[in-house]
Structures are given as C-alpha cells and as structure tokens.
JSON list of C-alpha atoms in Angstrom, two decimals:
[
{"chain": "G", "resi": 1, "resn": "LEU", "atom": "CA", "xyz": [0.00, 0.00, 0.00]},
{"chain": "G", "resi": 2, "resn": "SER", "atom": "CA", "xyz": [2.92, 2.35, 0.43]},
{"chain": "G", "resi": 3, "resn": "SER", "atom": "CA", "xyz": [3.28, 2.58, -3.37]},
{"chain": "G", "resi": 4, "resn": "LEU", "atom": "CA", "xyz": [-0.25, 3.96, -3.84]},
{"chain": "G", "resi": 5, "resn": "SER", "atom": "CA", "xyz": [-0.51, 7.67, -4.47]},
{"chain": "G", "resi": 6, "resn": "LYS", "atom": "CA", "xyz": [-2.64, 9.70, -2.09]},
{"chain": "G", "resi": 7, "resn": "ASN", "atom": "CA", "xyz": [-3.91, 11.84, -4.98]},
{"chain": "G", "resi": 8, "resn": "GLU", "atom": "CA", "xyz": [-5.55, 8.96, -6.89]},
{"chain": "G", "resi": 9, "resn": "ASP", "atom": "CA", "xyz": [-8.80, 7.06, -6.58]},
{"chain": "G", "resi": 10, "resn": "TYR", "atom": "CA", "xyz": [-8.71, 3.28, -6.32]},
{"chain": "G", "resi": 11, "resn": "LEU", "atom": "CA", "xyz": [-11.17, 0.46, -6.44]},
{"chain": "G", "resi": 12, "resn": "ILE", "atom": "CA", "xyz": [-10.23, -2.48, -4.26]},
{"chain": "G", "resi": 13, "resn": "GLN", "atom": "CA", "xyz": [-12.28, -5.63, -4.50]},
{"chain": "G", "resi": 14, "resn": "GLU", "atom": "CA", "xyz": [-12.25, -9.19, -3.35]},
{"chain": "G", "resi": 15, "resn": "ARG", "atom": "CA", "xyz": [-10.46, -11.61, -5.67]},
{"chain": "G", "resi": 16, "resn": "PHE", "atom": "CA", "xyz": [-12.88, -13.83, -7.58]},
{"chain": "G", "resi": 17, "resn": "ILE", "atom": "CA", "xyz": [-11.96, -17.23, -9.00]},
{"chain": "G", "resi": 18, "resn": "GLN", "atom": "CA", "xyz": [-14.55, -18.92, -11.17]},
{"chain": "G", "resi": 19, "resn": "ASN", "atom": "CA", "xyz": [-15.29, -22.56, -10.52]},
{"chain": "G", "resi": 20, "resn": "PRO", "atom": "CA", "xyz": [-13.16, -25.13, -12.42]},
{"chain": "G", "resi": 21, "resn": "LYS", "atom": "CA", "xyz": [-15.94, -26.12, -14.85]},
{"chain": "G", "resi": 22, "resn": "MET", "atom": "CA", "xyz": [-16.49, -22.50, -15.92]},
{"chain": "G", "resi": 23, "resn": "ALA", "atom": "CA", "xyz": [-12.73, -22.03, -16.28]},
{"chain": "G", "resi": 24, "resn": "GLU", "atom": "CA", "xyz": [-12.58, -25.19, -18.41]},
{"chain": "G", "resi": 25, "resn": "ILE", "atom": "CA", "xyz": [-15.07, -23.62, -20.83]},
{"chain": "G", "resi": 26, "resn": "ASN", "atom": "CA", "xyz": [-12.96, -20.46, -21.11]},
{"chain": "G", "resi": 27, "resn": "GLU", "atom": "CA", "xyz": [-10.21, -19.47, -18.73]},
{"chain": "G", "resi": 28, "resn": "TYR", "atom": "CA", "xyz": [-9.64, -15.95, -20.08]},
{"chain": "G", "resi": 29, "resn": "SER", "atom": "CA", "xyz": [-12.92, -14.41, -18.99]},
{"chain": "G", "resi": 30, "resn": "VAL", "atom": "CA", "xyz": [-15.21, -14.86, -16.05]},
{"chain": "G", "resi": 31, "resn": "ASN", "atom": "CA", "xyz": [-18.03, -16.66, -17.84]},
{"chain": "G", "resi": 32, "resn": "THR", "atom": "CA", "xyz": [-21.39, -15.57, -16.50]},
{"chain": "G", "resi": 33, "resn": "LEU", "atom": "CA", "xyz": [-24.98, -16.68, -16.44]},
{"chain": "G", "resi": 34, "resn": "ARG", "atom": "CA", "xyz": [-27.76, -14.26, -17.36]},
{"chain": "G", "resi": 35, "resn": "ILE", "atom": "CA", "xyz": [-30.64, -15.71, -15.36]},
{"chain": "G", "resi": 36, "resn": "TYR", "atom": "CA", "xyz": [-34.08, -14.24, -15.99]},
{"chain": "G", "resi": 37, "resn": "THR", "atom": "CA", "xyz": [-36.66, -14.18, -13.21]},
{"chain": "G", "resi": 38, "resn": "GLN", "atom": "CA", "xyz": [-40.31, -13.23, -13.31]},
{"chain": "G", "resi": 39, "resn": "THR", "atom": "CA", "xyz": [-42.80, -12.65, -10.56]},
{"chain": "G", "resi": 40, "resn": "ARG", "atom": "CA", "xyz": [-46.03, -14.44, -11.50]},
{"chain": "G", "resi": 41, "resn": "GLY", "atom": "CA", "xyz": [-48.59, -14.00, -8.77]},
{"chain": "G", "resi": 42, "resn": "ASP", "atom": "CA", "xyz": [-46.86, -15.11, -5.55]},
{"chain": "G", "resi": 43, "resn": "ALA", "atom": "CA", "xyz": [-44.31, -17.26, -7.37]},
{"chain": "G", "resi": 44, "resn": "ILE", "atom": "CA", "xyz": [-40.88, -16.54, -8.79]},
{"chain": "G", "resi": 45, "resn": "VAL", "atom": "CA", "xyz": [-40.14, -18.39, -12.02]},
{"chain": "G", "resi": 46, "resn": "VAL", "atom": "CA", "xyz": [-36.99, -18.69, -14.09]},
{"chain": "G", "resi": 47, "resn": "PRO", "atom": "CA", "xyz": [-38.20, -18.68, -17.70]},
{"chain": "G", "resi": 48, "resn": "ALA", "atom": "CA", "xyz": [-34.80, -18.42, -19.40]},
{"chain": "G", "resi": 49, "resn": "CYS", "atom": "CA", "xyz": [-31.05, -18.46, -18.88]},
{"chain": "G", "resi": 50, "resn": "ILE", "atom": "CA", "xyz": [-27.98, -18.07, -21.06]},
{"chain": "G", "resi": 51, "resn": "LEU", "atom": "CA", "xyz": [-24.30, -18.76, -20.49]},
{"chain": "G", "resi": 52, "resn": "ARG", "atom": "CA", "xyz": [-22.05, -15.94, -21.70]},
{"chain": "G", "resi": 53, "resn": "MET", "atom": "CA", "xyz": [-18.41, -16.65, -22.57]},
{"chain": "G", "resi": 54, "resn": "GLY", "atom": "CA", "xyz": [-15.48, -14.67, -23.89]},
{"chain": "G", "resi": 55, "resn": "ILE", "atom": "CA", "xyz": [-13.63, -15.77, -27.03]},
{"chain": "G", "resi": 56, "resn": "ASN", "atom": "CA", "xyz": [-10.32, -14.96, -28.71]},
{"chain": "G", "resi": 57, "resn": "ASN", "atom": "CA", "xyz": [-8.60, -14.79, -25.31]},
{"chain": "G", "resi": 58, "resn": "SER", "atom": "CA", "xyz": [-10.75, -11.79, -24.37]},
{"chain": "G", "resi": 59, "resn": "PHE", "atom": "CA", "xyz": [-11.45, -11.17, -20.69]},
{"chain": "G", "resi": 60, "resn": "VAL", "atom": "CA", "xyz": [-14.92, -9.89, -21.68]},
{"chain": "G", "resi": 61, "resn": "ASP", "atom": "CA", "xyz": [-17.87, -12.29, -22.02]},
{"chain": "G", "resi": 62, "resn": "ASN", "atom": "CA", "xyz": [-20.23, -9.65, -23.41]},
{"chain": "G", "resi": 63, "resn": "PHE", "atom": "CA", "xyz": [-22.31, -10.68, -26.43]},
{"chain": "G", "resi": 64, "resn": "ALA", "atom": "CA", "xyz": [-22.21, -7.13, -27.83]},
{"chain": "G", "resi": 65, "resn": "GLN", "atom": "CA", "xyz": [-18.41, -7.32, -27.85]},
{"chain": "G", "resi": 66, "resn": "GLY", "atom": "CA", "xyz": [-18.21, -10.63, -29.71]},
{"chain": "G", "resi": 67, "resn": "GLY", "atom": "CA", "xyz": [-18.70, -13.08, -26.87]},
{"chain": "G", "resi": 68, "resn": "LEU", "atom": "CA", "xyz": [-20.41, -16.45, -27.20]},
{"chain": "G", "resi": 69, "resn": "ILE", "atom": "CA", "xyz": [-23.78, -17.27, -25.71]},
{"chain": "G", "resi": 70, "resn": "ASN", "atom": "CA", "xyz": [-25.45, -20.61, -25.14]},
{"chain": "G", "resi": 71, "resn": "ILE", "atom": "CA", "xyz": [-28.96, -21.44, -23.93]},
{"chain": "G", "resi": 72, "resn": "VAL", "atom": "CA", "xyz": [-29.18, -23.14, -20.54]},
{"chain": "G", "resi": 73, "resn": "ASP", "atom": "CA", "xyz": [-32.13, -25.48, -19.99]},
{"chain": "G", "resi": 74, "resn": "VAL", "atom": "CA", "xyz": [-33.77, -23.94, -16.93]},
{"chain": "G", "resi": 75, "resn": "ASP", "atom": "CA", "xyz": [-35.12, -27.28, -15.71]},
{"chain": "G", "resi": 76, "resn": "ASN", "atom": "CA", "xyz": [-31.81, -29.15, -15.49]},
{"chain": "G", "resi": 77, "resn": "GLY", "atom": "CA", "xyz": [-28.90, -26.83, -16.36]},
{"chain": "G", "resi": 78, "resn": "ASN", "atom": "CA", "xyz": [-28.03, -28.62, -19.62]},
{"chain": "G", "resi": 79, "resn": "LEU", "atom": "CA", "xyz": [-26.39, -26.51, -22.31]},
{"chain": "G", "resi": 80, "resn": "LYS", "atom": "CA", "xyz": [-27.68, -26.41, -25.86]},
{"chain": "G", "resi": 81, "resn": "ASP", "atom": "CA", "xyz": [-25.50, -28.35, -28.31]},
{"chain": "G", "resi": 82, "resn": "TYR", "atom": "CA", "xyz": [-24.06, -25.13, -29.74]},
{"chain": "G", "resi": 83, "resn": "ALA", "atom": "CA", "xyz": [-23.28, -21.52, -28.86]},
{"chain": "G", "resi": 84, "resn": "GLN", "atom": "CA", "xyz": [-23.53, -18.43, -31.04]},
{"chain": "G", "resi": 85, "resn": "THR", "atom": "CA", "xyz": [-22.11, -14.94, -31.38]},
{"chain": "G", "resi": 86, "resn": "SER", "atom": "CA", "xyz": [-24.01, -11.88, -32.57]},
{"chain": "G", "resi": 87, "resn": "LYS", "atom": "CA", "xyz": [-23.64, -13.42, -36.04]},
{"chain": "G", "resi": 88, "resn": "VAL", "atom": "CA", "xyz": [-26.37, -15.91, -35.12]},
{"chain": "G", "resi": 89, "resn": "ASP", "atom": "CA", "xyz": [-26.14, -17.77, -38.43]},
{"chain": "G", "resi": 90, "resn": "LYS", "atom": "CA", "xyz": [-22.92, -19.47, -37.26]},
{"chain": "G", "resi": 91, "resn": "LYS", "atom": "CA", "xyz": [-23.04, -22.27, -34.69]},
{"chain": "G", "resi": 92, "resn": "TYR", "atom": "CA", "xyz": [-20.13, -23.18, -32.42]},
{"chain": "G", "resi": 93, "resn": "PHE", "atom": "CA", "xyz": [-20.40, -26.78, -31.27]},
{"chain": "G", "resi": 94, "resn": "GLU", "atom": "CA", "xyz": [-17.26, -26.26, -29.20]},
{"chain": "G", "resi": 95, "resn": "HIS", "atom": "CA", "xyz": [-15.61, -23.22, -27.70]},
{"chain": "G", "resi": 96, "resn": "PRO", "atom": "CA", "xyz": [-13.18, -21.88, -30.37]},
{"chain": "G", "resi": 97, "resn": "ASP", "atom": "CA", "xyz": [-10.35, -21.34, -27.86]},
{"chain": "G", "resi": 98, "resn": "SER", "atom": "CA", "xyz": [-10.64, -24.16, -25.33]},
{"chain": "G", "resi": 99, "resn": "HIS", "atom": "CA", "xyz": [-12.41, -26.68, -27.62]},
{"chain": "G", "resi": 100, "resn": "TYR", "atom": "CA", "xyz": [-14.85, -27.37, -24.81]},
{"chain": "G", "resi": 101, "resn": "VAL", "atom": "CA", "xyz": [-17.74, -29.37, -26.34]},
{"chain": "G", "resi": 102, "resn": "PHE", "atom": "CA", "xyz": [-21.19, -28.04, -25.43]},
{"chain": "G", "resi": 103, "resn": "LYS", "atom": "CA", "xyz": [-23.21, -31.16, -26.25]},
{"chain": "G", "resi": 104, "resn": "ASN", "atom": "CA", "xyz": [-24.04, -33.24, -23.14]},
{"chain": "G", "resi": 105, "resn": "SER", "atom": "CA", "xyz": [-22.63, -30.52, -20.88]},
{"chain": "G", "resi": 106, "resn": "LYS", "atom": "CA", "xyz": [-24.35, -28.78, -18.00]},
{"chain": "G", "resi": 107, "resn": "ILE", "atom": "CA", "xyz": [-23.90, -26.02, -15.45]},
{"chain": "G", "resi": 108, "resn": "ASP", "atom": "CA", "xyz": [-22.57, -27.44, -12.17]},
{"chain": "G", "resi": 109, "resn": "LYS", "atom": "CA", "xyz": [-24.98, -27.10, -9.24]},
{"chain": "G", "resi": 110, "resn": "TRP", "atom": "CA", "xyz": [-27.60, -25.52, -11.50]},
{"chain": "G", "resi": 111, "resn": "LEU", "atom": "CA", "xyz": [-30.56, -26.24, -9.23]},
{"chain": "G", "resi": 112, "resn": "GLU", "atom": "CA", "xyz": [-28.77, -24.60, -6.27]},
{"chain": "G", "resi": 113, "resn": "ILE", "atom": "CA", "xyz": [-27.89, -21.56, -8.39]},
{"chain": "G", "resi": 114, "resn": "LYS", "atom": "CA", "xyz": [-31.45, -21.25, -9.71]},
{"chain": "G", "resi": 115, "resn": "SER", "atom": "CA", "xyz": [-32.88, -21.60, -6.20]},
{"chain": "G", "resi": 116, "resn": "GLN", "atom": "CA", "xyz": [-30.55, -18.98, -4.73]},
{"chain": "G", "resi": 117, "resn": "VAL", "atom": "CA", "xyz": [-31.29, -16.43, -7.48]},
{"chain": "G", "resi": 118, "resn": "SER", "atom": "CA", "xyz": [-35.02, -17.14, -7.07]},
{"chain": "G", "resi": 119, "resn": "ARG", "atom": "CA", "xyz": [-34.75, -16.37, -3.35]},
{"chain": "G", "resi": 120, "resn": "TYR", "atom": "CA", "xyz": [-33.04, -13.08, -4.16]},
{"chain": "G", "resi": 121, "resn": "ALA", "atom": "CA", "xyz": [-35.73, -12.28, -6.74]},
{"chain": "G", "resi": 122, "resn": "TYR", "atom": "CA", "xyz": [-38.40, -12.92, -4.14]},
{"chain": "G", "resi": 123, "resn": "GLN", "atom": "CA", "xyz": [-36.84, -10.13, -2.06]},
{"chain": "G", "resi": 124, "resn": "LEU", "atom": "CA", "xyz": [-37.36, -7.83, -5.08]},
{"chain": "G", "resi": 125, "resn": "SER", "atom": "CA", "xyz": [-40.73, -9.25, -6.13]},
{"chain": "G", "resi": 126, "resn": "GLU", "atom": "CA", "xyz": [-42.12, -5.77, -6.85]},
{"chain": "G", "resi": 127, "resn": "CYS", "atom": "CA", "xyz": [-39.81, -5.89, -9.90]},
{"chain": "G", "resi": 128, "resn": "LYS", "atom": "CA", "xyz": [-41.70, -8.29, -12.14]},
{"chain": "G", "resi": 129, "resn": "ASP", "atom": "CA", "xyz": [-38.95, -9.06, -14.68]},
{"chain": "G", "resi": 130, "resn": "LEU", "atom": "CA", "xyz": [-35.24, -9.11, -13.87]},
{"chain": "G", "resi": 131, "resn": "GLY", "atom": "CA", "xyz": [-32.07, -10.28, -15.60]},
{"chain": "G", "resi": 132, "resn": "TRP", "atom": "CA", "xyz": [-29.39, -11.40, -13.14]},
{"chain": "G", "resi": 133, "resn": "ASP", "atom": "CA", "xyz": [-25.72, -11.49, -14.16]},
{"chain": "G", "resi": 134, "resn": "VAL", "atom": "CA", "xyz": [-24.25, -14.28, -12.08]},
{"chain": "G", "resi": 135, "resn": "ALA", "atom": "CA", "xyz": [-20.65, -15.46, -11.77]},
{"chain": "G", "resi": 136, "resn": "VAL", "atom": "CA", "xyz": [-20.12, -18.99, -10.51]},
{"chain": "G", "resi": 137, "resn": "GLY", "atom": "CA", "xyz": [-17.12, -19.10, -8.22]},
{"chain": "G", "resi": 138, "resn": "GLU", "atom": "CA", "xyz": [-15.18, -21.69, -6.29]},
{"chain": "G", "resi": 139, "resn": "ASN", "atom": "CA", "xyz": [-17.13, -20.71, -3.16]},
{"chain": "G", "resi": 140, "resn": "GLY", "atom": "CA", "xyz": [-20.60, -20.07, -4.60]},
{"chain": "G", "resi": 141, "resn": "ILE", "atom": "CA", "xyz": [-22.16, -17.42, -6.77]},
{"chain": "G", "resi": 142, "resn": "LYS", "atom": "CA", "xyz": [-21.69, -13.67, -6.98]},
{"chain": "G", "resi": 143, "resn": "ILE", "atom": "CA", "xyz": [-24.39, -11.39, -8.31]},
{"chain": "G", "resi": 144, "resn": "LEU", "atom": "CA", "xyz": [-22.59, -8.93, -10.56]},
{"chain": "G", "resi": 145, "resn": "GLU", "atom": "CA", "xyz": [-25.56, -6.94, -11.79]},
{"chain": "G", "resi": 146, "resn": "ILE", "atom": "CA", "xyz": [-29.34, -6.92, -11.90]},
{"chain": "G", "resi": 147, "resn": "ASN", "atom": "CA", "xyz": [-30.95, -5.68, -15.12]},
{"chain": "G", "resi": 148, "resn": "ILE", "atom": "CA", "xyz": [-34.50, -4.42, -15.58]},
{"chain": "G", "resi": 149, "resn": "GLN", "atom": "CA", "xyz": [-34.48, -4.80, -19.37]},
{"chain": "G", "resi": 150, "resn": "TYR", "atom": "CA", "xyz": [-33.90, -7.84, -21.52]},
{"chain": "G", "resi": 151, "resn": "GLY", "atom": "CA", "xyz": [-30.94, -7.64, -23.84]},
{"chain": "G", "resi": 152, "resn": "LEU", "atom": "CA", "xyz": [-30.96, -8.25, -27.55]},
{"chain": "G", "resi": 153, "resn": "ASP", "atom": "CA", "xyz": [-28.72, -11.28, -27.07]},
{"chain": "G", "resi": 154, "resn": "ILE", "atom": "CA", "xyz": [-31.35, -13.47, -25.46]},
{"chain": "G", "resi": 155, "resn": "GLN", "atom": "CA", "xyz": [-34.02, -12.40, -27.91]},
{"chain": "G", "resi": 156, "resn": "LEU", "atom": "CA", "xyz": [-31.81, -13.35, -30.87]},
{"chain": "G", "resi": 157, "resn": "LEU", "atom": "CA", "xyz": [-30.80, -16.66, -29.37]},
{"chain": "G", "resi": 158, "resn": "TYR", "atom": "CA", "xyz": [-34.30, -17.73, -28.41]},
{"chain": "G", "resi": 159, "resn": "GLY", "atom": "CA", "xyz": [-35.92, -16.27, -31.53]},
{"chain": "G", "resi": 160, "resn": "GLY", "atom": "CA", "xyz": [-38.05, -13.88, -29.48]},
{"chain": "G", "resi": 161, "resn": "MET", "atom": "CA", "xyz": [-39.27, -14.03, -25.91]},
{"chain": "G", "resi": 162, "resn": "ARG", "atom": "CA", "xyz": [-43.04, -13.38, -25.98]},
{"chain": "G", "resi": 163, "resn": "LYS", "atom": "CA", "xyz": [-44.03, -17.03, -25.54]},
{"chain": "G", "resi": 164, "resn": "ILE", "atom": "CA", "xyz": [-41.33, -17.81, -22.94]},
{"chain": "G", "resi": 165, "resn": "LEU", "atom": "CA", "xyz": [-42.19, -14.74, -20.87]},
{"chain": "G", "resi": 166, "resn": "GLU", "atom": "CA", "xyz": [-45.94, -15.31, -21.35]},
{"chain": "G", "resi": 167, "resn": "ILE", "atom": "CA", "xyz": [-46.45, -11.79, -22.70]}
]
C-alpha cells in the first residue's frame, strides 16, 4: 500500500476465482450466467437463462463485444448443443479457444444456483422481470448486476421471448 498515491482514486475488490468447470469452458474471462426471473402472482419463475463466454482470449464475455452465448435449460442446467455470437447464423459446437464441447454438458450445481437467485428475486418481487448477471465461483455465486431490461442477445438466441415470458 505504500506505493499507492494519495492523490488517486482506487477500487479495491475481493479476488474472484470462477469454478473449475467454468474455467474449463474459457479461462480468459469470467463466464457468466444471465438468469431471468419473473414474478407471476406469488411465485418466482426462471423462464430463461444463457451462459455468456469470452472468445479470442478476451477477458470480456459480453455478447455485444463478440462473446459467445449458449442457452441453458432452466429445468436441469443442460447446455444447448451449440453456442452463437451476434452473427447468429454461425453455430459453435465447441468453444473456439478451449475446444470445450457443449453437447451433453451442464452447469454445475444448477438447481442450487437457480434456487438462490429465485430467493433473491423474491426479495425484489415488486420488480416483475429481472435479468441477473451471475458469476459462478469456487465458493458459490456472486451477483454482478441486476438488469430491468432484456438484452438483444437473449431475444436473438431464443428467436423472441413473448411465448417464454408469457407476454
């Protein structure tokens, strides 16, 4: 700390290490889940989820900046057989950097993750539709951000959301 200047602002945060399965998919970025929650009556439901991954050794997993996205089956955590970038006409059956194969793969501890995010959503049940950016770490999950609007990425990947969201 003695080398830090007194005339500068700093952001100090806890070190985060993603769980080994997420690192196996892509070690260069923290790969995140965008988990959607909806309040329907007294219940919280998870109608959709995507896995977001960086590519080309980028530390960013953002779809708008070229990252890959893959649909997560909300019932069991299974990944779709392929991922896509914003150029949705191309399918990646494996991660282009790590060669991780998506087919027959799933998110570790998915039901626990889904349950925990649902409990958080219940605390914010006055917000009917939320998109949670979740990092899966060695010691559990971290909520990075909560969004009140759905991104274009999930709409492109699912081919629209009206039916899934029951709109």
